[in-house]
Every structure is written in C-alpha cells, then in structure tokens.
Amino acid sequence: MGELIVFIIFATVALVSAIGMVLAKNPVYSAIGLLGAMFSIAVLYVLLDAHFVAAVQVIVYAGAVMTLFLFVIMLIGVDNREAYGPAVPAQRIMTAVVSIGLFAAIVLAGRAAWITGSNAFGTPDLNGTIENVSDELFGTWTVVFLSTVMLLTIAALGTIALAYFGTDVPDEEATL
Amino acid sequence: MGNASYLAVAFEGILLIGALVVLLVAVVAGRSRAVWAPIAGASFLLAALAGVLQWIEVENGGGGMFFSAQNLQVIKSPMVVLDGFSAMASIVLGLVGFTAMLGSWDLVAKVGKRSAEFVALSLLAFAGLHMMAATPNLVVIFIGLETASISFYVLAGFIRADVKSDESALKYFLLGSLASALFLYGIALTFAATGSLTIYGVNSIRDFFSETVVSDPGILLVGMALMLVGLMFKISAAPFHQWAPDVYQGAPSGAVGLMAAGVKIAGFAALGRIFVGGFISQIDTWGPIVAVIAALSMVIGTTMALVQTDMKRLVAYSGVAHSGYLLLTLLAGVEGMSAMWFYLATYPFMIVGTFAIISTVSGPTSTSSPIEAMRGLSRRSPEMGWLLAIFMFGMSGMPFFAGFVGKILAFIAAGDAGYIWLVVVATLTTVIGFAFYLRVVATVFSGEDDDTTMIDPTLSSRFAVVIGATVTVVFGIVPWILIDVVRDALPL
C-alpha cells in the first residue's frame, strides 16, 4: 500500500514536470521541469528495486546532463527568442499528432501482452545490486564497456576539431 | 579465449591503435605537418589484411562466437561473432576506407593543423562501422552506430568558415540523433518482447523464436519497426532520405565519399545481421514493409535525381535508389546475403571514386558542385573525365560494369523471394536512371574546344579514382571471381 502511494505521488510529479517542461515558455522553467521528471523517475526505479539505476539516474541525468543543459541555456541567453527561429506553422499540432499516434500504437500493441513469455530474466538478487551490476558490467559486458572508450575519444576529438575557429593553413607538403 | 577471439576484434583494434598513434604523433612531432598519411593508410590496409586472416580462419572452421559470459559451459550473450559475414565486412570496409582516405587526402592537406583530428575520426568511425557488422548484440550495434555517426556529424561540419557546412552538420546531427533514438527505442521494445538483446547464443532472440509460439507479437512488431526505421534513415532509404542531399551538398566534398560509402556498407550489414540473422523467422512480417520501402526508394531516388543540377545532390539521390536495389537482397533472406555483399563490395568504390573526382573538380572544401562544372572534363583532365564516365556507367547498371552484375544478382534474389512486381519496378527505374547518369557523361564530353582550364589532380585522388575504376571494371567483366568469394559471406 505504501509503495502504491509513493508510486502515485511520484508518477504524478513525473508526468506534470514532463508536461511542464514541454509547455513552459521560459527555458529555465523547462530545465527545472526536466529535473523534476528525472528525480521522480529515479524514485520509481527505487520502487522497482533497481537501486543502482536510481543512483545512476540521479548522478548522470540530474547531475551531469542537467548541468550541460543549463550551460547551453546560459550560453544562448534566457531571453534570446531569435535563437529559436520562426515557428513552423502548426508545429505543435503536428508534434501532438505524431506523439499521440506513436504512444497509441505502442499501447495498442502492448495491450495484450507486454512480455511475450521469455524466461531470460532470472530472479534478481536484491541484496547488493551494485555488486551484481558490476559483475555484469566487467564480466559479460566488458566489450561494451571498452567500446564506449571509442565514443568518448570521438567526443573529445570532435569537440577539438569543431571548436577551432582559426584559419586553416593548408599544408602544401602534405599534398600527395 | 584463444587467439581467435583476438582475431575477431582485430579490425577494431588495428584502427583504434592507428587513431591513437596519429594523435600521439600529432602531440610529439608537432601538428604543423601532416605526417600521418602512412599511418592512416597502413591502418586501413592492415585492417583489411586482418579481414583476410579472419576469412581464412572462418574457411578453416575457426569462426564462432566470442567474449560471451564467463564461467559458463554454454555460450550466453556473446559480444563478437566471427563468421563469413563479419570477415567480409572487415575486408570491404578496410579497402573502401583506404580508398576513401586517399580521396579525402586533398581535404586533409587543406585543413592543416586539424588534419590529425580528421584522420583519427575517420579511423575510429570505420572501427565503429565494423562493430555494427561483427556483433550479435543489439547494444554493441548501437554503440558502433553512434561511434560512426558522431564522427560523421563532425566530418560534415569540418569547414567552420562555411555556413553551409555548419548547416549540413547540424541537420545531420539532429535528424541522425532522432534516428538513433528510434533505433534505441526499438532495441528496448524488442528486449521487452523477447527478453534478449543478443541474436545468437543461449536465451537469444533466435532461441526465443524457436521455443516460443508468438501468438500476440504486438510489442515485438513495434520494436522491429522502430529498429527498421532507425537503420533505414542511416542508409537513406525513402521516405527517410530527406537529409541525404542536403548533407552531401553541405559537407566538404573531400569528406562525403568517406561518409556515404562507409554508412551504406555498415547500415546494410547491420540490417542483414539483425533482420536476416535474428528475425529471419519473422520474414513474412517485415518482408512486405522492406519491399515497399525498396520500391519507394527506387522510384523517389530515380525521379528526384532526374531534376538535379548539383553533382553531389545527384549522387545522393542515386544513392537513395541504390539503397532500394540493395534492399531487394534482404527479401531473399540468407540466400540474398551473397548478392548483398557483391553489391556492397563494388558500389561503395563507385561512390568514393565519384566524390574523389568531384573534390578534384570543385575543390576539396567546396560545398556545392554544379554539374556544369564538369563540362569539358574529358579535355581538361582526360583521365578524370573518362573515369567519371566509368563510375556513371557502373552506377547506372550498364553491362560490363560491376553495377550491372550487382543489380542482376539483387533482381534474382527478389525474384526468388516472390517479389516479381518489385523486380518490374526495379527494372523500370534502372532504365529511367540511365537518363541522368548519361546526362553527366554527355556534359563531361561536351563543351567548347577553347575551354582549356586544365585540372591537375593530385596523386592521392588519382590513386583513389583508379582503384575505384579498377574494381568497377574488373568485377564487371569477370564477376565470378567475386561471386565465388561472397557465396561464403553468410551470417552464422
């Protein structure tokens, strides 16, 4: 019963914040709405006994990603309307139709059976989920863990390449 | 884990080391001179060589699944798979990467200090592309896709002084991110439906289909559809193609060949791995959808290419049509995979060669390349003019060029699968397609005799174009050499 009450409260907060994020005119309010949604989803993860995911949700999304968003908002300027360009006619209506359509399609498709009978999920050991996650991360998923190294390298390289505003000096000797 | 497990990731390993060496050299030896030509070239060639070794290993029965969960007697969630399919991807991506890098070298020389980043990004991008072909795990496919996509977003916007290059990069980034998100959502829903992220091994998607009677596949259908949309975007199949002409046109000419060829190969490799490797039992569900997308791509690509005045947009729309022809091979399931690899081993070389010529004629940093700029090319630079004609013939599907054989194999595959109407559409669009390819050839061989602004191509672009033309001609005249090889390029 207690769980249900917590779920109802935070599911409501998540929905209201998400809707507020989309509807808010001021980008800072949007950012705060996003923050609220992310925190409430972290609480929902705790309810599902996924403590590690909940912690990651708070650290990565509410921490790092939100900071990034706020930096971007500060760089563009809170009141800078021109930065967004002219609105496309009927954009809101089109967005609403597409989102509601996709949502309806998934709900209709999943109405009868969400999980179609797989036995791949074992029963998770609830004591020490962090140890279990690290076992998986550095055991089964080592290759994935290592290949994200390439992604991070590319992020750094791409930033250096794109942030360079000087004039490129052609290298005549390099021409083959 | 034996040596075969290292061989299975050799392609990625070599390119990753190559990229890191380039960056280290840039720091130690100074950035003023682009000394990384030999490093980049050697990395791609070594990677292709690793592909040949992988191929031999597979032929000797040494293929299989690697990096699976530890301490188990059964193979569960393997991360890397070594089979004819992934070995072929290594060879093709290594050689196409080498040729494309040669074609991009004019641009590398032009960007001076930033050339180390350009080379390292290209090397890492190709490592990511091969991951998409060589893994049975949907998450690893996604990481490979993102590695390659993010590199290519940066390459598209590499010329900061040009607003069109910025616009191209931003467009590619926003639409590409949407496609990646859809693909990821598809993975999540597939996981919800099947309880598995991997295509092979115990408790895999395949196991799920062989053990379970799927009576109500609702979520699975949505998951498959979203993954299909995500990959269709990357290979620019209609109606998910709108980004391609704008991005190709806005990106610096020297970088487009690399992007366009690489994404085509890996996109189709991932489609083959997921849909033919994993969802083959559901082919009656996804087959008709792929058939409709193929028909749309061929028709829209061909008709839009007819009215283009810009060379890069023309190649982009012809690429949409070629995605349609390539999709025909998917419809035949496993039997179609060898046709797909024949196409993927020849067509990307034509893209790379064509863009090397565009880059030579309009300049490697140019963001537009009107077809009129090609006028009289046969006199201004005879070799480039003639070789451009070869690429146009190759893409159009003229007999005695590799494009013809590739198309015939694709048509046969679709015909065997029972899609006769699709073969009719494909034949019609091929015939209509001759119009715009031949228009380019006519432009190349026309013009006033007094127009003698000679073009002197650099050695690197000469090499790129000659390699591309050699592939186009040789596999057009003696295709059975390659057909015999790709017959074994099948997923596990």
XYZ file of C-alpha atoms in Angstrom:
668
model
C 0.000 0.000 0.000
C 2.794 2.366 0.948
C 4.516 1.577 -2.325
C 1.382 2.366 -4.256
C 1.046 5.770 -2.601
C 4.693 6.617 -3.308
C 4.231 5.453 -6.887
C 1.115 7.575 -7.413
C 2.794 10.668 -5.977
C 5.982 10.411 -7.991
C 4.329 9.207 -11.187
C 2.118 12.307 -10.996
C 5.128 14.531 -10.335
C 6.983 12.954 -13.271
C 4.056 13.483 -15.654
C 3.348 17.046 -14.514
C 7.046 18.005 -14.728
C 7.383 16.460 -18.177
C 4.317 18.293 -19.476
C 5.521 21.487 -17.781
C 8.911 21.102 -19.434
C 7.352 20.994 -22.896
C 4.834 23.778 -22.282
C 6.998 26.281 -20.351
C 7.829 29.439 -22.306
C 10.946 30.208 -20.271
C 13.800 27.739 -20.951
C 14.890 27.830 -17.305
C 11.429 26.621 -16.219
C 11.731 23.892 -18.845
C 15.050 22.825 -17.361
C 13.552 22.697 -13.871
C 10.661 20.623 -15.200
C 13.139 18.177 -16.726
C 14.983 17.983 -13.420
C 11.739 17.168 -11.600
C 10.893 14.439 -14.095
C 14.340 12.882 -13.790
C 14.249 12.839 -9.989
C 10.782 11.308 -9.849
C 11.818 8.609 -12.310
C 14.780 7.836 -10.032
C 12.297 7.276 -7.199
C 10.300 4.927 -9.439
C 13.498 2.940 -10.066
C 13.989 2.581 -6.303
C 10.437 1.226 -6.072
C 11.433 -1.379 -8.687
C 14.419 -2.418 -6.501
C 16.839 -1.069 -9.107
C 18.952 0.923 -6.686
C 21.969 1.184 -8.910
C 19.972 2.513 -11.842
C 18.326 5.002 -9.497
C 21.704 6.245 -8.292
C 22.991 6.497 -11.863
C 19.836 8.344 -12.861
C 20.453 10.991 -10.202
C 24.203 11.291 -10.814
C 24.241 11.198 -14.605
C 20.928 12.738 -15.642
C 20.016 15.046 -12.768
C 23.701 15.867 -12.281
C 25.751 15.872 -15.448
C 23.154 16.148 -18.205
C 21.196 18.863 -16.405
C 24.344 20.919 -15.863
C 25.052 20.637 -19.570
C 21.539 21.829 -20.417
C 21.874 24.794 -18.071
C 25.217 25.738 -19.625
C 23.673 25.687 -23.085
C 20.718 27.807 -21.906
C 23.120 30.283 -20.320
C 25.239 30.456 -23.473
C 22.272 31.030 -25.761
C 20.712 33.521 -23.337
C 17.469 33.030 -21.454
C 15.559 35.749 -23.290
C 17.018 35.138 -26.716
C 13.898 34.376 -28.731
C 15.527 34.806 -32.158
C 17.863 31.911 -31.444
C 14.970 29.548 -31.961
C 13.999 30.970 -35.356
C 10.467 31.423 -36.644
C 7.945 28.783 -35.644
C 6.884 26.258 -38.257
C 3.110 26.591 -38.891
C 1.007 24.063 -36.993
C 4.175 22.574 -35.493
C 2.550 21.942 -32.136
C -0.424 20.180 -33.706
C 1.816 18.008 -35.876
C 4.022 17.130 -32.911
C 0.972 16.278 -30.807
C -0.500 14.067 -33.550
C 2.768 12.182 -34.085
C 3.481 11.707 -30.363
C -0.042 10.613 -29.509
C -0.063 8.326 -32.551
C 3.182 6.629 -31.530
C 2.023 6.338 -27.926
C -1.301 4.839 -29.037
C 0.440 2.394 -31.365
C 2.693 1.121 -28.586
C -0.134 0.911 -26.042
C -2.366 -0.922 -28.517
C 0.448 -3.262 -29.467
C 1.332 -3.983 -25.845
C -2.221 -4.132 -24.568
C -2.500 -7.902 -24.743
C 0.964 -8.954 -23.675
C 3.929 -6.864 -22.675
C 6.316 -9.708 -22.113
C 5.530 -12.424 -24.592
C 6.763 -15.293 -22.485
C 10.508 -15.035 -22.158
C 12.364 -16.790 -19.373
C 15.592 -14.904 -19.790
C 15.182 -12.756 -16.702
C 16.224 -14.661 -13.616
C 15.071 -13.503 -10.218
C 17.474 -10.719 -9.295
C 19.330 -10.956 -6.017
C 18.116 -7.890 -4.209
C 20.922 -7.805 -1.659
C 23.849 -5.951 -3.142
C 22.514 -4.970 -6.538
C 25.577 -2.784 -7.087
C 27.878 -5.826 -6.862
C 25.651 -7.679 -9.304
C 25.703 -4.766 -11.715
C 29.490 -4.512 -11.553
C 29.795 -8.278 -12.116
C 27.735 -7.893 -15.263
C 29.462 -4.689 -16.354
C 33.022 -6.010 -16.094
C 32.136 -9.615 -16.926
C 29.550 -10.091 -19.615
C 29.623 -6.538 -20.879
C 33.376 -5.888 -20.909
C 33.412 -5.395 -24.672
C 30.622 -2.844 -24.462
C 32.354 -1.063 -21.610
C 35.569 -0.885 -23.633
C 33.907 0.170 -26.846
C 32.396 3.210 -25.153
C 36.037 4.321 -24.893
C 35.923 4.930 -28.619
C 32.773 7.012 -28.228
C 34.409 9.189 -25.582
C 37.563 9.599 -27.687
C 35.415 10.727 -30.582
C 33.543 13.196 -28.404
C 36.832 14.794 -27.333
C 38.267 14.760 -30.862
C 35.108 16.159 -32.393
C 34.983 18.993 -29.888
C 38.594 19.945 -30.576
C 38.052 19.810 -34.330
C 34.844 21.850 -34.288
C 35.805 24.383 -31.605
C 38.799 25.536 -33.647
C 37.961 28.955 -35.066
C 41.311 29.920 -36.542
C 42.051 29.942 -40.254
C 43.206 26.614 -41.595
C 46.670 26.906 -43.099
C 46.916 24.450 -45.988
C 49.838 22.104 -45.606
C 51.457 22.030 -49.051
C 53.945 19.371 -48.070
C 51.154 17.027 -47.061
C 49.573 17.069 -50.526
C 50.297 13.835 -52.287
C 39.644 -17.496 -25.034
C 42.095 -18.370 -27.718
C 43.791 -16.351 -30.365
C 40.671 -16.435 -32.473
C 38.976 -14.088 -30.028
C 41.705 -11.510 -30.647
C 41.429 -12.075 -34.386
C 37.696 -11.442 -34.139
C 38.297 -7.895 -32.860
C 41.482 -7.312 -34.872
C 39.814 -4.858 -37.273
C 38.624 -2.576 -34.491
C 41.885 -2.990 -32.574
C 44.103 -2.001 -35.507
C 42.049 1.080 -36.362
C 41.862 2.145 -32.708
C 45.642 1.805 -32.349
C 46.102 3.651 -35.642
C 43.948 6.534 -34.416
C 45.810 6.742 -31.102
C 49.195 6.657 -32.879
C 48.068 9.503 -35.144
C 47.105 11.568 -32.100
C 50.344 10.739 -30.266
C 52.435 11.647 -33.287
C 50.484 14.881 -33.556
C 51.429 15.733 -29.989
C 55.054 14.556 -30.079
C 56.163 15.520 -33.582
C 54.130 18.718 -33.807
C 50.937 19.366 -35.673
C 52.279 21.588 -38.416
C 52.959 18.802 -40.885
C 50.551 16.049 -41.785
C 52.869 13.084 -41.432
C 50.056 10.659 -40.742
C 49.371 9.655 -44.324
C 51.393 6.450 -43.976
C 49.867 5.685 -40.556
C 46.297 6.072 -41.786
C 46.957 4.111 -44.973
C 48.783 1.338 -43.123
C 45.979 1.078 -40.539
C 43.310 0.596 -43.175
C 45.405 -1.883 -45.172
C 46.371 -3.843 -42.039
C 42.716 -3.886 -41.025
C 41.784 -5.277 -44.440
C 44.584 -7.836 -44.054
C 43.138 -8.804 -40.668
C 39.874 -9.296 -42.543
C 41.600 -11.699 -44.944
C 43.045 -13.627 -41.987
C 39.563 -13.723 -40.418
C 38.211 -15.052 -43.704
C 40.836 -17.825 -43.814
C 40.114 -18.677 -40.169
C 36.399 -18.948 -40.931
C 37.057 -21.076 -44.031
C 39.097 -23.421 -41.814
C 36.193 -23.714 -39.394
C 37.659 -21.385 -36.770
C 34.743 -18.969 -36.690
C 32.282 -18.712 -33.882
C 31.148 -16.532 -31.039
C 33.481 -14.771 -28.661
C 33.501 -12.703 -25.480
C 30.449 -14.423 -24.061
C 29.502 -14.529 -20.388
C 32.218 -16.009 -18.192
C 32.193 -19.209 -16.127
C 29.536 -20.946 -18.134
C 29.564 -24.121 -20.154
C 27.141 -22.614 -22.647
C 27.605 -19.643 -24.915
C 25.478 -16.901 -23.441
C 25.300 -13.315 -24.667
C 28.339 -13.376 -26.977
C 29.602 -9.898 -27.884
C 31.601 -10.565 -31.038
C 30.942 -13.047 -33.792
C 33.464 -14.250 -36.353
C 31.813 -15.587 -39.495
C 31.974 -15.074 -43.232
C 29.695 -12.074 -42.849
C 31.925 -10.174 -40.406
C 35.165 -11.207 -42.169
C 33.754 -9.906 -45.464
C 32.785 -6.677 -43.701
C 36.403 -6.314 -42.493
C 37.836 -6.754 -45.975
C 35.343 -4.438 -47.671
C 35.444 -1.717 -45.003
C 39.261 -1.825 -44.852
C 39.704 -1.436 -48.600
C 36.900 1.117 -49.013
C 38.310 3.054 -46.053
C 41.768 3.047 -47.629
C 40.451 4.273 -50.975
C 38.182 6.863 -49.373
C 41.045 8.183 -47.242
C 43.107 8.657 -50.423
C 40.153 10.509 -51.941
C 39.900 12.703 -48.834
C 43.602 13.476 -48.675
C 43.277 16.802 -50.532
C 40.937 17.925 -47.755
C 43.286 16.599 -45.057
C 46.097 18.699 -46.529
C 43.788 21.739 -46.694
C 42.728 21.688 -43.044
C 46.355 21.890 -41.926
C 46.546 21.799 -38.144
C 43.299 19.921 -37.697
C 44.263 17.099 -40.053
C 45.194 14.789 -37.161
C 41.626 15.011 -35.843
C 40.213 14.341 -39.298
C 42.323 11.214 -39.775
C 41.708 9.888 -36.248
C 37.963 10.475 -36.526
C 37.845 8.611 -39.842
C 39.763 5.652 -38.421
C 37.524 5.434 -35.329
C 34.409 5.836 -37.463
C 35.347 2.794 -39.533
C 36.047 0.794 -36.365
C 32.508 1.670 -35.261
C 31.102 0.719 -38.650
C 32.663 -2.728 -38.446
C 31.291 -3.249 -34.943
C 27.820 -2.995 -36.465
C 28.584 -5.948 -38.734
C 30.580 -8.117 -36.332
C 28.423 -8.272 -33.228
C 25.295 -10.262 -32.428
C 24.453 -7.894 -29.572
C 21.982 -5.099 -30.248
C 23.613 -2.766 -27.702
C 27.017 -3.139 -29.366
C 25.403 -2.470 -32.736
C 24.021 0.746 -31.262
C 27.407 1.794 -29.854
C 29.042 1.125 -33.219
C 26.311 3.109 -34.951
C 26.801 6.073 -32.627
C 30.608 5.929 -32.894
C 30.378 6.159 -36.665
C 27.504 8.652 -36.750
C 29.055 11.151 -34.336
C 32.344 11.052 -36.268
C 30.485 11.725 -39.478
C 28.495 14.609 -37.967
C 31.837 16.229 -37.166
C 33.295 15.493 -40.610
C 30.213 17.053 -42.245
C 30.803 20.294 -40.329
C 34.573 20.279 -40.609
C 34.883 23.515 -42.597
C 33.907 26.015 -39.919
C 34.312 29.030 -42.199
C 31.470 27.825 -44.432
C 27.941 28.311 -43.088
C 26.612 25.579 -45.385
C 28.982 23.076 -43.815
C 27.691 24.067 -40.369
C 24.114 23.738 -41.555
C 24.833 20.340 -43.035
C 26.409 19.090 -39.811
C 23.569 20.392 -37.649
C 20.921 18.885 -39.925
C 22.721 15.552 -39.954
C 23.158 15.683 -36.183
C 19.519 16.488 -35.328
C 17.933 14.034 -37.753
C 20.593 11.406 -37.088
C 20.055 11.648 -33.345
C 16.325 11.170 -33.854
C 17.025 8.048 -35.917
C 19.455 6.734 -33.286
C 16.847 7.345 -30.581
C 14.213 5.446 -32.566
C 16.662 2.577 -33.078
C 17.391 2.503 -29.343
C 13.684 2.531 -28.515
C 13.287 -0.382 -30.925
C 16.010 -2.309 -29.077
C 14.275 -1.639 -25.755
C 10.894 -2.858 -27.016
C 12.484 -5.924 -28.641
C 14.114 -6.664 -25.298
C 10.755 -6.260 -23.576
C 9.145 -8.693 -26.008
C 11.836 -11.357 -26.317
C 13.824 -10.879 -23.108
C 17.054 -10.885 -25.052
C 19.492 -8.399 -26.529
C 21.547 -10.860 -28.468
C 20.921 -12.659 -31.736
C 22.944 -15.832 -31.087
C 23.669 -17.988 -28.059
C 21.562 -19.294 -25.199
C 18.405 -17.317 -24.436
C 18.934 -15.348 -27.625
C 16.319 -13.778 -29.867
C 16.631 -16.801 -32.152
C 16.105 -19.189 -29.225
C 13.051 -17.198 -28.306
C 11.548 -17.649 -31.748
C 12.328 -21.360 -31.935
C 10.989 -22.087 -28.421
C 8.016 -19.761 -28.202
C 4.798 -19.657 -30.142
C 4.448 -15.933 -30.713
C 0.706 -15.568 -30.566
C 0.488 -11.868 -29.835
C 3.650 -10.160 -31.038
C 2.426 -6.566 -30.570
C 5.450 -5.071 -28.797
C 7.831 -7.104 -30.904
C 6.309 -5.615 -34.063
C 6.738 -2.063 -32.778
C 10.315 -2.847 -31.736
C 11.179 -4.309 -35.133
C 9.527 -1.397 -36.921
C 11.465 1.199 -34.903
C 14.792 -0.564 -35.456
C 13.979 -0.751 -39.163
C 13.224 2.989 -39.300
C 16.458 3.835 -37.475
C 18.604 1.846 -39.899
C 16.616 2.932 -42.976
C 17.426 6.502 -42.024
C 21.141 5.741 -41.865
C 21.178 4.121 -45.313
C 18.962 6.976 -46.614
C 16.135 4.814 -47.941
C 12.945 6.676 -48.893
C 10.907 8.051 -47.159
C 13.705 8.618 -44.618
C 16.099 10.128 -47.150
C 15.472 13.884 -46.937
C 18.676 14.573 -45.044
C 20.996 12.934 -47.586
C 21.020 15.521 -50.436
C 21.376 18.461 -48.045
C 24.114 16.817 -46.006
C 26.051 15.574 -49.036
C 25.862 19.027 -50.611
C 26.761 20.979 -47.485
C 29.581 18.735 -46.295
C 33.072 19.419 -47.698
C 33.418 17.482 -50.971
C 36.538 15.714 -49.759
C 34.727 14.097 -46.816
C 31.492 12.945 -48.445
C 32.891 9.823 -50.117
C 34.131 8.528 -46.778
C 30.786 9.157 -45.076
C 28.496 7.965 -47.814
C 30.335 4.733 -48.623
C 31.027 3.737 -45.023
C 27.472 4.234 -43.766
C 25.986 2.306 -46.701
C 28.160 -0.743 -46.044
C 27.644 -0.855 -42.290
C 23.953 0.059 -42.432
C 23.203 -2.862 -44.693
C 25.498 -5.161 -42.735
C 23.530 -4.311 -39.582
C 20.217 -4.785 -41.403
C 21.411 -8.182 -42.610
C 22.684 -9.182 -39.189
C 19.537 -8.126 -37.308
C 16.768 -8.946 -39.731
C 18.205 -11.889 -41.651
C 20.329 -13.191 -38.771
C 17.891 -12.600 -35.922
C 14.378 -12.077 -37.251
C 14.534 -14.481 -40.182
C 11.575 -16.439 -38.821
C 9.508 -13.240 -38.973
C 10.375 -12.520 -42.618
C 6.705 -12.702 -43.585
C 6.124 -9.748 -41.271
C 8.997 -7.442 -42.178
C 9.438 -8.587 -45.780
C 6.480 -6.648 -47.256
C 7.494 -3.490 -45.343
C 11.032 -3.699 -46.681
C 9.611 -4.320 -50.162
C 7.507 -1.147 -50.018
C 10.450 0.909 -48.727
C 12.619 -0.533 -51.506
C 10.053 0.407 -54.155
C 9.676 3.928 -52.736
C 13.461 4.382 -52.602
C 13.949 3.291 -56.201
C 11.118 5.460 -57.544
C 11.800 8.592 -55.459
C 15.574 8.333 -55.820
C 15.422 7.965 -59.579
C 12.784 10.639 -60.279
C 14.407 13.205 -57.971
C 17.855 12.549 -59.462
C 16.452 13.425 -62.914
C 15.927 17.084 -61.987
C 19.120 17.779 -60.004
C 21.598 20.391 -61.171
C 24.170 19.711 -58.482
C 26.508 16.766 -58.816
C 26.534 15.967 -55.090
C 22.736 16.054 -54.825
C 22.547 13.835 -57.886
C 24.822 11.229 -56.319
C 22.799 11.496 -53.079
C 19.513 10.753 -54.858
C 21.138 7.992 -56.878
C 22.293 6.637 -53.503
C 18.648 6.565 -52.370
C 17.791 4.495 -55.445
C 20.760 2.186 -54.821
C 19.551 1.640 -51.248
C 16.332 0.424 -52.852
C 18.176 -2.063 -55.064
C 20.220 -3.245 -52.084
C 17.065 -3.762 -50.025
C 15.901 -6.295 -52.636
C 18.643 -8.644 -51.448
C 17.307 -8.626 -47.876
C 13.979 -10.019 -49.072
C 15.627 -13.287 -50.093
C 16.814 -13.923 -46.533
C 20.075 -15.816 -46.115
C 20.261 -16.598 -49.838
C 20.297 -12.879 -50.573
C 23.305 -12.120 -48.387
C 25.885 -13.038 -51.027
C 24.137 -10.739 -53.522
C 24.180 -8.009 -50.880
C 27.915 -8.397 -50.323
C 28.627 -8.355 -54.063
C 26.761 -5.048 -54.264
C 28.451 -3.689 -51.127
C 31.903 -4.720 -52.356
C 31.533 -2.792 -55.622
C 29.073 0.130 -55.316
C 30.911 1.960 -52.461
C 34.041 2.105 -54.625
C 32.000 3.950 -57.263
C 30.768 6.449 -54.641
C 34.298 7.005 -53.357
C 35.700 7.443 -56.870
C 32.927 9.817 -57.926
C 33.436 12.006 -54.878
C 37.218 11.992 -55.381
C 36.559 13.437 -58.862
C 34.006 15.966 -57.528
C 36.540 17.001 -54.893
C 39.214 17.428 -57.570
C 36.989 19.468 -59.899
C 35.214 21.695 -57.357
C 37.876 21.754 -54.648
C 38.023 19.565 -51.523
C 36.430 22.196 -49.254
C 33.650 23.173 -51.663
C 30.056 22.784 -50.559
C 28.428 22.846 -53.971
C 29.398 21.241 -57.213
C 27.146 22.090 -60.170
C 27.031 19.507 -62.938
C 28.016 22.340 -65.301
C 31.428 22.400 -63.596
C 32.026 19.001 -65.195
C 31.609 20.424 -68.709
C 34.529 19.547 -70.930
C 36.212 17.486 -68.205
C 37.293 14.933 -70.798
C 39.644 17.583 -72.246
C 40.538 19.467 -69.087
C 41.639 16.274 -67.389
C 41.221 13.293 -69.707
C 41.764 10.609 -67.061
C 39.236 12.133 -64.624
C 36.704 12.596 -67.432
C 36.944 9.024 -68.650
C 36.961 7.542 -65.168
C 33.921 9.612 -64.148
C 32.172 8.119 -67.167
C 33.133 4.649 -65.924
C 31.639 5.398 -62.481
C 28.442 6.739 -64.051
C 28.143 3.625 -66.245
C 28.866 1.474 -63.202
C 26.168 3.117 -61.086
C 23.627 3.107 -63.890
C 23.912 -0.650 -64.303
C 25.398 -0.708 -67.812
C 26.510 -4.226 -68.839
C 30.227 -4.999 -68.406
C 30.414 -2.817 -65.305
C 30.149 -4.108 -61.749
C 26.901 -2.228 -61.086
C 25.151 -4.350 -63.721
C 26.109 -7.634 -62.069
C 25.186 -6.306 -58.633
C 21.757 -5.256 -59.860
C 21.137 -8.549 -61.668
C 22.021 -10.513 -58.522
C 19.698 -8.300 -56.466
C 16.863 -8.724 -59.000
C 17.331 -12.507 -58.964
C 17.242 -12.510 -55.165
C 13.979 -10.542 -55.099
C 12.508 -12.708 -57.867
C 13.337 -15.902 -55.984
C 11.633 -14.445 -52.925
C 8.487 -13.978 -54.999
C 8.508 -10.192 -55.342
C 8.016 -10.098 -59.102
C 6.295 -6.691 -59.010
C 9.328 -5.286 -57.255
C 11.655 -6.613 -59.951
C 9.458 -4.875 -62.533
C 9.721 -1.582 -60.609
C 13.469 -2.035 -60.244
C 13.944 -2.697 -63.959
C 11.876 0.350 -64.904
C 13.737 2.671 -62.538
C 17.069 1.326 -63.790
C 16.087 2.188 -67.364
C 14.874 5.661 -66.343
C 18.055 6.079 -64.300
C 20.200 5.854 -67.433
C 18.871 9.319 -68.348
C 20.570 11.224 -65.549
C 23.755 9.175 -65.473
C 24.200 9.627 -69.219
C 23.437 13.349 -68.881
C 26.522 13.645 -66.664
C 28.592 11.666 -69.175
C 27.346 13.892 -72.002
C 28.331 17.003 -70.011
C 31.784 15.584 -69.400
C 32.363 15.025 -73.114
C 30.834 18.301 -74.389
C 31.873 21.957 -74.231
C 33.793 24.404 -76.337
C 37.218 23.403 -77.529
C 38.782 26.661 -76.351
C 37.904 25.960 -72.723
C 41.288 24.743 -71.672
C 41.444 25.453 -67.927
C 43.332 22.276 -67.218
C 42.800 20.379 -63.972
C 45.790 18.659 -62.467
C 44.604 16.047 -59.982
C 46.823 15.221 -57.039
C 48.495 11.840 -56.808
C 46.265 10.729 -53.919
C 42.991 11.419 -55.720
C 44.404 9.785 -58.873
C 45.059 6.644 -56.848
C 41.589 6.706 -55.270
C 39.874 7.093 -58.637
C 41.978 4.437 -60.331
C 41.334 1.901 -57.535
C 37.608 2.621 -57.715
C 37.529 2.319 -61.501
C 39.542 -0.907 -61.423
C 37.014 -2.503 -59.069
C 34.120 -1.249 -61.206
C 35.553 -2.629 -64.449
C 37.209 -5.853 -63.267
C 34.184 -7.149 -61.360
C 32.003 -6.106 -64.277
C 33.950 -8.215 -66.774
C 34.902 -11.179 -64.569
C 32.271 -11.040 -61.804
C 32.501 -14.753 -60.969
C 35.767 -14.196 -59.073
C 33.895 -12.105 -56.527
C 30.668 -14.123 -56.735
C 32.594 -17.249 -55.721
C 34.010 -15.445 -52.711
C 30.869 -13.717 -51.428
C 28.996 -17.021 -51.589
C 30.517 -17.773 -48.181
C 29.861 -14.333 -46.686
C 26.880 -15.580 -44.711
C 25.808 -14.801 -41.164
C 26.273 -17.617 -38.656
